[in-house]
Amino acid sequence: SSIWPRRSEKQRWISAMAPSSPRTDREHVTENADTAQVQCIKAYKAQEPDELTLEKADILGVRTRTSDGWLEGIRLSDGERGWVPRGHVEEITSRGARLRNLRENDRLKLATRKLEEGQA
């Protein structure tokens, strides 16, 4: 039996070998301004360490898609990265909505940075 029978083992290894942090992931999403985004339409509880637990309405910037129904995304609210089943999310097709989400993400980053500087 395979360790990861549900999706491309190669994709998961690539992700695992390219570690990142929530801060750099969140910055990656902002720098690549109009990249694909999805919104959670059905909550999902992570089953594996490299998966992401989702609450309804969470928004993810999409990094990778597999042919067997999974995508790797970065949750805009906290920069956490992980795999989620496509059946739990839907594509945000409106460019305006995607850009609004990125502006909100920028505001969150700025507020977080100010808070961190205040504690230093």
PDB file of C-alpha atoms in Angstrom:
ATOM      1  CA  SER A   1       0.000   0.000   0.000  1.00  0.00           C
ATOM      2  CA  SER A   2       1.252   3.452  -0.888  1.00  0.00           C
ATOM      3  CA  ILE A   3       1.907   6.074   1.755  1.00  0.00           C
ATOM      4  CA  TRP A   4      -0.119   8.628  -0.221  1.00  0.00           C
ATOM      5  CA  PRO A   5      -2.581   6.683  -2.324  1.00  0.00           C
ATOM      6  CA  ARG A   6      -4.889   9.595  -3.089  1.00  0.00           C
ATOM      7  CA  ARG A   7      -2.701  12.003  -4.987  1.00  0.00           C
ATOM      8  CA  SER A   8       0.561  12.370  -6.769  1.00  0.00           C
ATOM      9  CA  GLU A   9       3.365  11.248  -4.486  1.00  0.00           C
ATOM     10  CA  LYS A  10       5.796  13.295  -6.570  1.00  0.00           C
ATOM     11  CA  GLN A  11       3.870  16.543  -5.928  1.00  0.00           C
ATOM     12  CA  ARG A  12       3.811  15.914  -2.195  1.00  0.00           C
ATOM     13  CA  TRP A  13       7.549  15.206  -2.113  1.00  0.00           C
ATOM     14  CA  ILE A  14       8.255  18.372  -4.082  1.00  0.00           C
ATOM     15  CA  SER A  15       6.242  20.381  -1.544  1.00  0.00           C
ATOM     16  CA  ALA A  16       7.848  18.651   1.419  1.00  0.00           C
ATOM     17  CA  MET A  17      11.335  19.329   0.102  1.00  0.00           C
ATOM     18  CA  ALA A  18      10.608  23.038  -0.414  1.00  0.00           C
ATOM     19  CA  PRO A  19       9.810  24.135   3.140  1.00  0.00           C
ATOM     20  CA  SER A  20       8.482  27.606   3.710  1.00  0.00           C
ATOM     21  CA  SER A  21       6.977  29.734   6.424  1.00  0.00           C
ATOM     22  CA  PRO A  22       3.551  31.358   6.653  1.00  0.00           C
ATOM     23  CA  ARG A  23       5.164  34.786   6.220  1.00  0.00           C
ATOM     24  CA  THR A  24       7.038  33.891   3.017  1.00  0.00           C
ATOM     25  CA  ASP A  25       4.026  32.000   1.655  1.00  0.00           C
ATOM     26  CA  ARG A  26       1.745  34.977   2.298  1.00  0.00           C
ATOM     27  CA  GLU A  27       4.275  37.244   0.582  1.00  0.00           C
ATOM     28  CA  HIS A  28       4.454  34.799  -2.364  1.00  0.00           C
ATOM     29  CA  VAL A  29       0.680  35.094  -2.830  1.00  0.00           C
ATOM     30  CA  THR A  30       0.820  38.900  -2.820  1.00  0.00           C
ATOM     31  CA  GLU A  31       3.787  39.139  -5.179  1.00  0.00           C
ATOM     32  CA  ASN A  32       2.034  36.948  -7.746  1.00  0.00           C
ATOM     33  CA  ALA A  33      -0.865  39.378  -7.768  1.00  0.00           C
ATOM     34  CA  ASP A  34      -3.616  37.775  -9.818  1.00  0.00           C
ATOM     35  CA  THR A  35      -3.053  34.067  -9.241  1.00  0.00           C
ATOM     36  CA  ALA A  36      -5.834  31.510  -8.933  1.00  0.00           C
ATOM     37  CA  GLN A  37      -7.816  31.573  -5.701  1.00  0.00           C
ATOM     38  CA  VAL A  38     -10.406  29.221  -4.261  1.00  0.00           C
ATOM     39  CA  GLN A  39     -12.924  29.587  -1.447  1.00  0.00           C
ATOM     40  CA  CYS A  40     -13.876  26.784   0.923  1.00  0.00           C
ATOM     41  CA  ILE A  41     -17.504  25.746   0.425  1.00  0.00           C
ATOM     42  CA  LYS A  42     -17.394  22.706   2.732  1.00  0.00           C
ATOM     43  CA  ALA A  43     -15.246  22.405   5.876  1.00  0.00           C
ATOM     44  CA  TYR A  44     -12.403  19.888   5.719  1.00  0.00           C
ATOM     45  CA  LYS A  45     -10.378  18.309   8.535  1.00  0.00           C
ATOM     46  CA  ALA A  46      -6.798  17.464   7.568  1.00  0.00           C
ATOM     47  CA  GLN A  47      -6.084  13.714   7.482  1.00  0.00           C
ATOM     48  CA  GLU A  48      -2.320  13.947   6.902  1.00  0.00           C
ATOM     49  CA  PRO A  49       0.374  16.336   8.237  1.00  0.00           C
ATOM     50  CA  ASP A  50       0.750  18.065   4.853  1.00  0.00           C
ATOM     51  CA  GLU A  51      -2.975  18.758   4.486  1.00  0.00           C
ATOM     52  CA  LEU A  52      -4.764  21.928   5.530  1.00  0.00           C
ATOM     53  CA  THR A  53      -7.840  22.012   7.760  1.00  0.00           C
ATOM     54  CA  LEU A  54     -10.408  24.354   6.215  1.00  0.00           C
ATOM     55  CA  GLU A  55     -13.333  26.289   7.622  1.00  0.00           C
ATOM     56  CA  LYS A  56     -16.160  27.351   5.349  1.00  0.00           C
ATOM     57  CA  ALA A  57     -15.293  30.658   3.597  1.00  0.00           C
ATOM     58  CA  ASP A  58     -11.483  30.262   3.982  1.00  0.00           C
ATOM     59  CA  ILE A  59      -9.721  31.659   0.905  1.00  0.00           C
ATOM     60  CA  LEU A  60      -6.620  30.029  -0.548  1.00  0.00           C
ATOM     61  CA  GLY A  61      -4.109  31.135  -3.136  1.00  0.00           C
ATOM     62  CA  VAL A  62      -3.496  28.101  -5.360  1.00  0.00           C
ATOM     63  CA  ARG A  63       0.096  26.865  -5.759  1.00  0.00           C
ATOM     64  CA  THR A  64      -0.304  23.427  -7.359  1.00  0.00           C
ATOM     65  CA  ARG A  65      -3.087  21.217  -8.751  1.00  0.00           C
ATOM     66  CA  THR A  66      -2.973  17.465  -9.285  1.00  0.00           C
ATOM     67  CA  SER A  67      -4.908  15.424 -11.811  1.00  0.00           C
ATOM     68  CA  ASP A  68      -6.452  13.301  -9.067  1.00  0.00           C
ATOM     69  CA  GLY A  69      -8.499  16.040  -7.416  1.00  0.00           C
ATOM     70  CA  TRP A  70      -6.211  17.789  -4.939  1.00  0.00           C
ATOM     71  CA  LEU A  71      -4.669  21.234  -4.795  1.00  0.00           C
ATOM     72  CA  GLU A  72      -1.982  22.804  -2.695  1.00  0.00           C
ATOM     73  CA  GLY A  73      -2.866  26.231  -1.430  1.00  0.00           C
ATOM     74  CA  ILE A  74      -1.892  29.002   0.933  1.00  0.00           C
ATOM     75  CA  ARG A  75      -4.634  30.250   3.258  1.00  0.00           C
ATOM     76  CA  LEU A  76      -4.633  34.025   2.856  1.00  0.00           C
ATOM     77  CA  SER A  77      -5.657  34.745   6.453  1.00  0.00           C
ATOM     78  CA  ASP A  78      -2.601  33.164   8.076  1.00  0.00           C
ATOM     79  CA  GLY A  79      -0.230  32.013   5.320  1.00  0.00           C
ATOM     80  CA  GLU A  80      -0.550  28.321   6.238  1.00  0.00           C
ATOM     81  CA  ARG A  81       0.152  26.001   3.319  1.00  0.00           C
ATOM     82  CA  GLY A  82      -1.251  22.543   2.642  1.00  0.00           C
ATOM     83  CA  TRP A  83      -3.165  20.151   0.404  1.00  0.00           C
ATOM     84  CA  VAL A  84      -6.969  20.129   0.191  1.00  0.00           C
ATOM     85  CA  PRO A  85      -9.463  18.103  -1.852  1.00  0.00           C
ATOM     86  CA  ARG A  86     -10.925  20.116  -4.737  1.00  0.00           C
ATOM     87  CA  GLY A  87     -14.438  19.022  -3.791  1.00  0.00           C
ATOM     88  CA  HIS A  88     -14.282  21.283  -0.725  1.00  0.00           C
ATOM     89  CA  VAL A  89     -13.438  24.485  -2.600  1.00  0.00           C
ATOM     90  CA  GLU A  90     -14.662  26.474  -5.567  1.00  0.00           C
ATOM     91  CA  GLU A  91     -12.720  28.714  -7.915  1.00  0.00           C
ATOM     92  CA  ILE A  92     -13.028  32.473  -7.421  1.00  0.00           C
ATOM     93  CA  THR A  93     -13.538  33.519 -11.024  1.00  0.00           C
ATOM     94  CA  SER A  94     -13.980  37.265 -10.478  1.00  0.00           C
ATOM     95  CA  ARG A  95     -10.684  39.104 -10.935  1.00  0.00           C
ATOM     96  CA  GLY A  96     -12.050  41.965  -8.808  1.00  0.00           C
ATOM     97  CA  ALA A  97     -12.817  39.590  -5.941  1.00  0.00           C
ATOM     98  CA  ARG A  98      -9.331  38.042  -6.152  1.00  0.00           C
ATOM     99  CA  LEU A  99      -7.712  41.484  -6.040  1.00  0.00           C
ATOM    100  CA  ARG A 100      -9.902  42.528  -3.065  1.00  0.00           C
ATOM    101  CA  ASN A 101      -8.772  39.377  -1.252  1.00  0.00           C
ATOM    102  CA  LEU A 102      -5.134  40.290  -1.914  1.00  0.00           C
ATOM    103  CA  ARG A 103      -5.657  43.864  -0.672  1.00  0.00           C
ATOM    104  CA  GLU A 104      -7.196  42.463   2.515  1.00  0.00           C
ATOM    105  CA  ASN A 105      -4.210  40.116   2.819  1.00  0.00           C
ATOM    106  CA  ASP A 106      -1.859  43.120   2.490  1.00  0.00           C
ATOM    107  CA  ARG A 107      -3.740  44.955   5.267  1.00  0.00           C
ATOM    108  CA  LEU A 108      -3.441  41.886   7.477  1.00  0.00           C
ATOM    109  CA  LYS A 109       0.320  41.644   6.839  1.00  0.00           C
ATOM    110  CA  LEU A 110       0.791  45.321   7.687  1.00  0.00           C
ATOM    111  CA  ALA A 111      -1.225  45.041  10.908  1.00  0.00           C
ATOM    112  CA  THR A 112       0.696  41.904  11.914  1.00  0.00           C
ATOM    113  CA  ARG A 113       4.035  43.589  11.218  1.00  0.00           C
ATOM    114  CA  LYS A 114       3.045  46.639  13.312  1.00  0.00           C
ATOM    115  CA  LEU A 115       1.950  44.373  16.155  1.00  0.00           C
ATOM    116  CA  GLU A 116       5.231  42.434  16.028  1.00  0.00           C
ATOM    117  CA  GLU A 117       7.264  45.665  15.991  1.00  0.00           C
ATOM    118  CA  GLY A 118       5.327  46.936  19.001  1.00  0.00           C
ATOM    119  CA  GLN A 119       6.272  43.824  20.969  1.00  0.00           C
ATOM    120  CA  ALA A 120       9.978  44.035  20.096  1.00  0.00           C
TER     121      ALA A 120
END
